[in-house]
């Protein structure tokens, strides 16, 4: 199983990026997928997830209204559209799946078994 995260980069505050998480060896439409991030000196946090059916999503309050998670089953890929980026969004972003639940009111429950390699997001003027 491999998860390939991509789409990170450097943007100014207010800018946008779209992260992608492409999978091989696992069908992402069969299970929940989460996006996590880790900023320097901080713990990794789960910021968004989508369930297997694609009809349930979760967003951490700090990104709600600015980030959108979506799925393209034909490409076996999960996306995270990030708009109106702020300096505090700067982090390494990871996708992960397997052995987790995506709970709308609570977030990502469980410890993912499969992780992508991370993609760096830098937000600065």
Short mmCIF file of N, CA and C in Angstrom, two decimals, residues 13 37-40 42 45 47 62-63 66-67 84-91 93 121-124:
data_model
loop_
_atom_site.label_atom_id
_atom_site.label_comp_id
_atom_site.label_asym_id
_atom_site.label_seq_id
_atom_site.Cartn_x
_atom_site.Cartn_y
_atom_site.Cartn_z
N UNK A 13 -0.38 34.66 2.21
CA UNK A 13 -1.65 34.61 2.95
C UNK A 13 -2.81 34.99 2.04
N UNK A 37 -1.92 17.35 9.73
CA UNK A 37 -0.81 18.27 9.50
C UNK A 37 0.02 18.38 10.78
N UNK A 38 1.26 18.72 10.57
CA UNK A 38 2.17 18.91 11.70
C UNK A 38 3.05 20.11 11.43
N UNK A 39 2.92 21.09 12.29
CA UNK A 39 3.75 22.29 12.21
C UNK A 39 4.98 22.09 13.10
N UNK A 40 6.05 22.82 12.83
CA UNK A 40 7.27 22.68 13.65
C UNK A 40 6.99 22.90 15.13
N UNK A 42 5.00 21.34 17.02
CA UNK A 42 3.63 21.02 17.43
C UNK A 42 3.31 19.56 17.14
N UNK A 45 -1.96 16.92 13.99
CA UNK A 45 -3.39 17.06 14.25
C UNK A 45 -4.20 16.64 13.03
N UNK A 47 -7.16 17.26 10.64
CA UNK A 47 -7.89 18.46 10.29
C UNK A 47 -9.12 18.20 9.43
N UNK A 62 -10.53 25.16 12.99
CA UNK A 62 -9.55 26.11 12.48
C UNK A 62 -9.50 26.17 10.95
N UNK A 63 -10.05 25.15 10.28
CA UNK A 63 -10.03 25.15 8.82
C UNK A 63 -11.43 25.15 8.22
N UNK A 66 -12.86 27.06 5.01
CA UNK A 66 -11.75 27.40 4.12
C UNK A 66 -11.21 26.18 3.36
N UNK A 67 -11.30 25.02 3.97
CA UNK A 67 -10.80 23.78 3.35
C UNK A 67 -11.98 22.91 2.93
N UNK A 84 -7.97 30.66 1.16
CA UNK A 84 -7.75 31.68 2.18
C UNK A 84 -6.75 31.21 3.22
N UNK A 85 -5.62 30.74 2.73
CA UNK A 85 -4.61 30.20 3.63
C UNK A 85 -4.04 31.26 4.55
N UNK A 86 -3.76 30.84 5.76
CA UNK A 86 -3.22 31.73 6.78
C UNK A 86 -1.83 31.23 7.18
N UNK A 87 -1.08 32.08 7.83
CA UNK A 87 0.27 31.71 8.24
C UNK A 87 0.24 30.50 9.17
N UNK A 88 -0.82 30.39 9.96
CA UNK A 88 -0.90 29.26 10.89
C UNK A 88 -1.24 27.93 10.22
N UNK A 89 -1.53 27.97 8.92
CA UNK A 89 -1.75 26.73 8.17
C UNK A 89 -0.45 26.09 7.70
N UNK A 90 0.66 26.81 7.84
CA UNK A 90 1.94 26.27 7.40
C UNK A 90 2.30 25.03 8.20
N UNK A 91 2.57 23.95 7.48
CA UNK A 91 2.84 22.67 8.12
C UNK A 91 3.17 21.64 7.04
N UNK A 93 1.70 18.37 5.53
CA UNK A 93 0.38 17.76 5.46
C UNK A 93 0.51 16.29 5.03
N UNK A 121 3.54 22.68 3.16
CA UNK A 121 2.79 23.90 2.83
C UNK A 121 3.41 25.06 3.59
N UNK A 122 3.81 26.08 2.86
CA UNK A 122 4.40 27.28 3.45
C UNK A 122 3.51 28.47 3.10
N UNK A 123 3.18 29.25 4.10
CA UNK A 123 2.34 30.43 3.91
C UNK A 123 3.07 31.63 4.49
N UNK A 124 3.51 32.50 3.62
CA UNK A 124 4.24 33.67 4.11
C UNK A 124 4.18 34.77 3.07
#
